[in-house]
PDB file of C-alpha atoms in Angstrom:
ATOM      1  CA  MET A 276      34.190  27.177  13.536  1.00 73.00           C
ATOM      2  CA  GLU A 277      34.856  24.302  11.156  1.00 86.00           C
ATOM      3  CA  LYS A 278      31.848  22.712   9.431  1.00 92.00           C
ATOM      4  CA  ILE A 279      31.754  19.040   8.456  1.00 94.00           C
ATOM      5  CA  CYS A 280      29.767  17.088   5.860  1.00 94.00           C
ATOM      6  CA  LEU A 281      26.637  15.508   7.371  1.00 94.00           C
ATOM      7  CA  SER A 282      27.235  12.333   5.377  1.00 93.00           C
ATOM      8  CA  CYS A 283      30.947  11.540   5.354  1.00 94.00           C
ATOM      9  CA  GLY A 284      32.361  13.843   8.038  1.00 93.00           C
ATOM     10  CA  GLU A 285      34.882  15.593   5.761  1.00 93.00           C
ATOM     11  CA  THR A 286      35.686  19.257   6.351  1.00 93.00           C
ATOM     12  CA  LEU A 287      33.580  21.574   4.198  1.00 94.00           C
ATOM     13  CA  VAL A 288      35.112  24.318   2.108  1.00 91.00           C
ATOM     14  CA  GLY A 289      33.032  27.049   0.486  1.00 89.00           C
ATOM     15  CA  ARG A 290      29.715  28.633   1.390  1.00 90.00           C
ATOM     16  CA  SER A 291      28.919  29.151   5.059  1.00 88.00           C
ATOM     17  CA  ASP A 292      25.572  27.318   4.790  1.00 92.00           C
ATOM     18  CA  LYS A 293      27.007  24.295   2.967  1.00 94.00           C
ATOM     19  CA  LYS A 294      26.010  20.930   4.547  1.00 95.00           C
ATOM     20  CA  PHE A 295      27.507  18.363   2.157  1.00 95.00           C
ATOM     21  CA  CYS A 296      30.800  18.142   0.298  1.00 94.00           C
ATOM     22  CA  ASN A 297      29.189  16.918  -2.968  1.00 95.00           C
ATOM     23  CA  ASP A 298      25.985  15.646  -4.577  1.00 95.00           C
ATOM     24  CA  SER A 299      26.821  12.039  -3.775  1.00 96.00           C
ATOM     25  CA  CYS A 300      27.023  12.769  -0.032  1.00 95.00           C
ATOM     26  CA  ARG A 301      23.780  14.768  -0.193  1.00 95.00           C
ATOM     27  CA  ASN A 302      21.982  11.912  -1.962  1.00 95.00           C
ATOM     28  CA  ASN A 303      23.366   9.286   0.429  1.00 93.00           C
ATOM     29  CA  TYR A 304      22.323  11.301   3.469  1.00 92.00           C
ATOM     30  CA  HIS A 305      18.740  11.806   2.278  1.00 89.00           C
ATOM     31  CA  HIS A 306      18.457   8.199   1.145  1.00 88.00           C
ATOM     32  CA  GLN A 307      19.466   6.988   4.620  1.00 86.00           C
ATOM     33  CA  GLN A 308      17.016   9.377   6.282  1.00 83.00           C
ATOM     34  CA  ASN A 309      14.072   8.207   4.157  1.00 80.00           C
ATOM     35  CA  SER A 310      14.833   4.529   3.552  1.00 84.00           C
ATOM     36  CA  GLU A 311      12.973   3.142   6.594  1.00 79.00           C
ATOM     37  CA  GLU A 312       9.808   5.081   5.829  1.00 83.00           C
ATOM     38  CA  ILE A 313       9.994   4.295   2.124  1.00 86.00           C
ATOM     39  CA  ASN A 314      10.437   0.557   2.800  1.00 88.00           C
ATOM     40  CA  PHE A 315       7.417   0.564   5.125  1.00 90.00           C
ATOM     41  CA  ILE A 316       5.229   2.258   2.512  1.00 92.00           C
ATOM     42  CA  ARG A 317       6.577   0.008  -0.237  1.00 92.00           C
ATOM     43  CA  SER A 318       5.711  -3.141   1.733  1.00 95.00           C
ATOM     44  CA  ILE A 319       2.118  -1.977   2.312  1.00 97.00           C
ATOM     45  CA  ASN A 320       1.728  -1.034  -1.345  1.00 97.00           C
ATOM     46  CA  ASN A 321       2.954  -4.508  -2.332  1.00 97.00           C
ATOM     47  CA  ILE A 322       0.309  -6.121  -0.098  1.00 98.00           C
ATOM     48  CA  LEU A 323      -2.423  -3.884  -1.565  1.00 98.00           C
ATOM     49  CA  ARG A 324      -1.263  -4.626  -5.111  1.00 98.00           C
ATOM     50  CA  LYS A 325      -1.317  -8.374  -4.418  1.00 98.00           C
ATOM     51  CA  ASN A 326      -4.788  -8.155  -2.807  1.00 98.00           C
ATOM     52  CA  ARG A 327      -6.153  -6.264  -5.802  1.00 97.00           C
ATOM     53  CA  ALA A 328      -4.655  -8.776  -8.239  1.00 97.00           C
ATOM     54  CA  ILE A 329      -6.255 -11.680  -6.356  1.00 98.00           C
ATOM     55  CA  LEU A 330      -9.672 -10.002  -6.309  1.00 97.00           C
ATOM     56  CA  SER A 331      -9.388  -9.048  -9.970  1.00 96.00           C
ATOM     57  CA  GLN A 332      -8.389 -12.571 -10.966  1.00 96.00           C
ATOM     58  CA  ARG A 333     -11.336 -14.105  -9.072  1.00 96.00           C
ATOM     59  CA  ASN A 334     -13.776 -11.484 -10.400  1.00 95.00           C
ATOM     60  CA  PRO A 335     -13.342 -11.221 -14.189  1.00 93.00           C
ATOM     61  CA  GLU A 336     -17.017 -10.364 -14.862  1.00 93.00           C
ATOM     62  CA  GLY A 337     -17.345  -7.600 -12.254  1.00 91.00           C
ATOM     63  CA  LYS A 338     -19.394  -9.667  -9.789  1.00 94.00           C
ATOM     64  CA  ALA A 339     -18.630 -13.099  -8.364  1.00 95.00           C
ATOM     65  CA  ARG A 340     -19.125 -15.278  -5.304  1.00 96.00           C
ATOM     66  CA  VAL A 341     -16.245 -17.117  -3.619  1.00 96.00           C
ATOM     67  CA  LYS A 342     -15.413 -18.785  -0.336  1.00 96.00           C
ATOM     68  CA  ARG A 343     -13.264 -16.819   2.077  1.00 96.00           C
ATOM     69  CA  SER A 344     -10.890 -19.785   2.282  1.00 95.00           C
ATOM     70  CA  THR A 345     -10.267 -19.512  -1.476  1.00 96.00           C
ATOM     71  CA  LEU A 346      -8.914 -15.987  -1.016  1.00 97.00           C
ATOM     72  CA  ASP A 347      -6.929 -17.106   2.052  1.00 96.00           C
ATOM     73  CA  LYS A 348      -5.266 -19.882   0.040  1.00 96.00           C
ATOM     74  CA  SER A 349      -4.382 -17.360  -2.669  1.00 96.00           C
ATOM     75  CA  GLY A 350      -2.500 -15.240  -0.118  1.00 97.00           C
ATOM     76  CA  PHE A 351      -5.114 -12.504   0.302  1.00 98.00           C
ATOM     77  CA  ASN A 352      -4.495 -10.369   3.416  1.00 98.00           C
ATOM     78  CA  PHE A 353      -7.836  -9.247   4.876  1.00 97.00           C
ATOM     79  CA  LYS A 354      -6.167  -6.669   7.147  1.00 97.00           C
ATOM     80  CA  TYR A 355      -5.262  -4.412   4.214  1.00 98.00           C
ATOM     81  CA  PHE A 356      -7.762  -2.488   2.084  1.00 97.00           C
ATOM     82  CA  THR A 357      -7.967   1.059   0.747  1.00 97.00           C
ATOM     83  CA  HIS A 358     -11.474   2.075   1.797  1.00 96.00           C
ATOM     84  CA  THR A 359     -14.932   0.875   2.857  1.00 96.00           C
ATOM     85  CA  TYR A 360     -18.451   1.591   1.682  1.00 95.00           C
ATOM     86  CA  THR A 361     -21.485   1.109   3.942  1.00 95.00           C
ATOM     87  CA  THR A 362     -24.906   0.668   2.342  1.00 94.00           C
ATOM     88  CA  LYS A 363     -28.165   2.048   3.743  1.00 96.00           C
ATOM     89  CA  GLU A 364     -28.885  -1.447   5.090  1.00 94.00           C
ATOM     90  CA  GLY A 365     -25.588  -1.421   7.006  1.00 93.00           C
ATOM     91  CA  ARG A 366     -23.597  -3.836   4.831  1.00 94.00           C
ATOM     92  CA  VAL A 367     -19.903  -2.971   4.744  1.00 96.00           C
ATOM     93  CA  TYR A 368     -18.016  -3.417   1.479  1.00 97.00           C
ATOM     94  CA  TYR A 369     -14.217  -3.501   1.719  1.00 97.00           C
ATOM     95  CA  PHE A 370     -12.373  -2.185  -1.330  1.00 97.00           C
ATOM     96  CA  VAL A 371      -8.835  -2.517  -2.601  1.00 97.00           C
ATOM     97  CA  TYR A 372      -8.882   0.340  -5.096  1.00 96.00           C
ATOM     98  CA  ASP A 373     -11.674  -0.628  -7.536  1.00 96.00           C
ATOM     99  CA  GLN A 374     -12.072  -4.269  -6.436  1.00 97.00           C
ATOM    100  CA  GLY A 375     -14.193  -5.020  -3.383  1.00 97.00           C
ATOM    101  CA  TYR A 376     -15.898  -7.703  -1.349  1.00 97.00           C
ATOM    102  CA  VAL A 377     -18.704  -8.065   1.173  1.00 97.00           C
ATOM    103  CA  GLN A 378     -19.404 -10.894   3.623  1.00 94.00           C
ATOM    104  CA  VAL A 379     -22.584 -12.760   2.740  1.00 92.00           C
ATOM    105  CA  GLU A 380     -24.004 -15.982   4.127  1.00 85.00           C
ATOM    106  CA  GLY A 381     -21.582 -18.178   6.053  1.00 88.00           C
ATOM    107  CA  GLU A 382     -18.127 -18.329   4.592  1.00 93.00           C
ATOM    108  CA  TYR A 383     -19.074 -16.803   1.251  1.00 96.00           C
ATOM    109  CA  LEU A 384     -18.029 -13.399  -0.048  1.00 96.00           C
ATOM    110  CA  THR A 385     -19.490 -11.488  -2.934  1.00 96.00           C
ATOM    111  CA  LEU A 386     -16.818  -9.826  -5.041  1.00 97.00           C
ATOM    112  CA  VAL A 387     -17.706  -6.579  -6.798  1.00 97.00           C
ATOM    113  CA  GLN A 388     -16.010  -4.001  -8.964  1.00 95.00           C
ATOM    114  CA  ASN A 389     -16.568  -0.256  -8.614  1.00 91.00           C
ATOM    115  CA  HIS A 390     -16.678   1.147 -12.134  1.00 83.00           C
ATOM    116  CA  GLU A 391     -17.019   4.738 -10.869  1.00 81.00           C
ATOM    117  CA  ILE A 392     -13.382   4.972  -9.779  1.00 63.00           C
TER     118      ILE A 392
END
């Protein structure tokens, strides 16, 4: 039974368990298999990185108050955050790594920084 390279389709010569004709074919095959998943993860990480940069820029002192529309105009995506923290009173803080925010009165948000991370 003739074995063929999983990447290029060439006939394989050598070991019986060989799957690729060379390192280039092996690398190309694995890159194609993982590229969709890697691109998905990369795009989410880019959104999180941008969100953190916006919060950090608006919160240089570690605590600040801003309008939600200000973050919207900066390109902040409220759908993406890394974790939440709920206080005993039931307030939910949304964090992007060490930078976070909580909804306060009306359209205002309080920005905070978690120094424990």
